[in-house]
Amino acid sequence: MSQSVPPSGNPFADGATSDAPGTPDASDTESAPAPAPAPARNNLPLGLVAALVAALVGGGVYGGVAGAIEREIGWAAIGVGFLVGFAAAKLGGRNPLLPVVSAALSLGAVYAGQLLAIAIFAAKELKVSATEMFFDNFSLLTQAWNEGKDFMTFVFFALAAVAAFAGAKKATAAE
């Protein structure tokens, strides 16, 4: 008859060792390697660099998509913000400064993306390259942005900032 629960106690308590192959004895457990150390967390500089890189990439993609379809998408602004916050916190840890910096960088990313979208749209109309339009006529782009801003422009900013803050909190919530 078999038991459903293994017997309690150590069957080798009297000092005997097991001769069964693969069964560890006291000398085997002392030479086992230590587990790998946990990755470094709360690395503020790394988190800031990650947030900046994510903001540059996210703003570029946001502007490219908005310029190609000639309109802005709220979900894209949310995505930019979440990407910035999540990257910052994932690599930077739980530093309380990271969500705030992520929100600010996401505002800059959405603004740069909006300027890039205007540059792409204007470049299509004027038959020049978008990079030439963006870098050589930056003051005209900011003037066009200023004249074209409306309530929704600021809604996109708010969506990106809130998503960045939430993304930073989400990245560190499971730790």
mmCIF file with all atom_site columns, C-alpha atoms in Angstrom, residues 11 16 27 35 52-53 59 65 68 79 84-85 89 93 98 105-106 115-116 119 126 131 137-138 148 156 163 168:
data_model
loop_
_atom_site.group_PDB
_atom_site.id
_atom_site.type_symbol
_atom_site.label_atom_id
_atom_site.label_alt_id
_atom_site.label_comp_id
_atom_site.label_asym_id
_atom_site.label_entity_id
_atom_site.label_seq_id
_atom_site.pdbx_PDB_ins_code
_atom_site.Cartn_x
_atom_site.Cartn_y
_atom_site.Cartn_z
_atom_site.occupancy
_atom_site.B_iso_or_equiv
_atom_site.pdbx_formal_charge
_atom_site.auth_seq_id
_atom_site.auth_comp_id
_atom_site.auth_asym_id
_atom_site.auth_atom_id
_atom_site.pdbx_PDB_model_num
ATOM 1  C CA . PRO A 1 11  ? 15.958 8.782  6.584   1.00 0.00 ? 11  PRO A CA 1
ATOM 2  C CA . ALA A 1 16  ? 24.569 7.327  6.527   1.00 0.00 ? 16  ALA A CA 1
ATOM 3  C CA . SER A 1 27  ? 29.407 17.668 0.059   1.00 0.00 ? 27  SER A CA 1
ATOM 4  C CA . PRO A 1 35  ? 22.320 32.385 -7.795  1.00 0.00 ? 35  PRO A CA 1
ATOM 5  C CA . LEU A 1 52  ? 15.274 60.480 -23.772 1.00 0.00 ? 52  LEU A CA 1
ATOM 6  C CA . VAL A 1 53  ? 15.905 57.789 -26.387 1.00 0.00 ? 53  VAL A CA 1
ATOM 7  C CA . GLY A 1 59  ? 8.272  61.512 -31.311 1.00 0.00 ? 59  GLY A CA 1
ATOM 8  C CA . VAL A 1 65  ? 2.649  58.652 -38.948 1.00 0.00 ? 65  VAL A CA 1
ATOM 9  C CA . ALA A 1 68  ? 1.850  60.512 -43.639 1.00 0.00 ? 68  ALA A CA 1
ATOM 10 C CA . GLY A 1 79  ? 1.652  55.280 -27.020 1.00 0.00 ? 79  GLY A CA 1
ATOM 11 C CA . VAL A 1 84  ? 8.750  56.983 -22.562 1.00 0.00 ? 84  VAL A CA 1
ATOM 12 C CA . GLY A 1 85  ? 7.528  56.250 -19.039 1.00 0.00 ? 85  GLY A CA 1
ATOM 13 C CA . ALA A 1 89  ? 11.155 53.031 -15.172 1.00 0.00 ? 89  ALA A CA 1
ATOM 14 C CA . GLY A 1 93  ? 13.873 51.638 -11.355 1.00 0.00 ? 93  GLY A CA 1
ATOM 15 C CA . LEU A 1 98  ? 11.448 59.262 -13.369 1.00 0.00 ? 98  LEU A CA 1
ATOM 16 C CA . LEU A 1 105 ? 9.871  64.352 -22.076 1.00 0.00 ? 105 LEU A CA 1
ATOM 17 C CA . SER A 1 106 ? 6.674  62.943 -23.563 1.00 0.00 ? 106 SER A CA 1
ATOM 18 C CA . LEU A 1 115 ? 6.382  69.764 -35.864 1.00 0.00 ? 115 LEU A CA 1
ATOM 19 C CA . LEU A 1 116 ? 7.659  66.815 -37.878 1.00 0.00 ? 116 LEU A CA 1
ATOM 20 C CA . ALA A 1 119 ? 7.249  69.450 -41.966 1.00 0.00 ? 119 ALA A CA 1
ATOM 21 C CA . LEU A 1 126 ? 6.548  72.315 -51.690 1.00 0.00 ? 126 LEU A CA 1
ATOM 22 C CA . THR A 1 131 ? 14.420 66.927 -43.237 1.00 0.00 ? 131 THR A CA 1
ATOM 23 C CA . ASN A 1 137 ? 12.713 76.223 -41.784 1.00 0.00 ? 137 ASN A CA 1
ATOM 24 C CA . PHE A 1 138 ? 12.227 75.420 -38.106 1.00 0.00 ? 138 PHE A CA 1
ATOM 25 C CA . GLY A 1 148 ? -2.749 75.857 -36.043 1.00 0.00 ? 148 GLY A CA 1
ATOM 26 C CA . PHE A 1 156 ? -2.764 65.164 -27.048 1.00 0.00 ? 156 PHE A CA 1
ATOM 27 C CA . ALA A 1 163 ? 0.388  57.904 -20.161 1.00 0.00 ? 163 ALA A CA 1
ATOM 28 C CA . ALA A 1 168 ? 6.476  54.541 -15.350 1.00 0.00 ? 168 ALA A CA 1
#
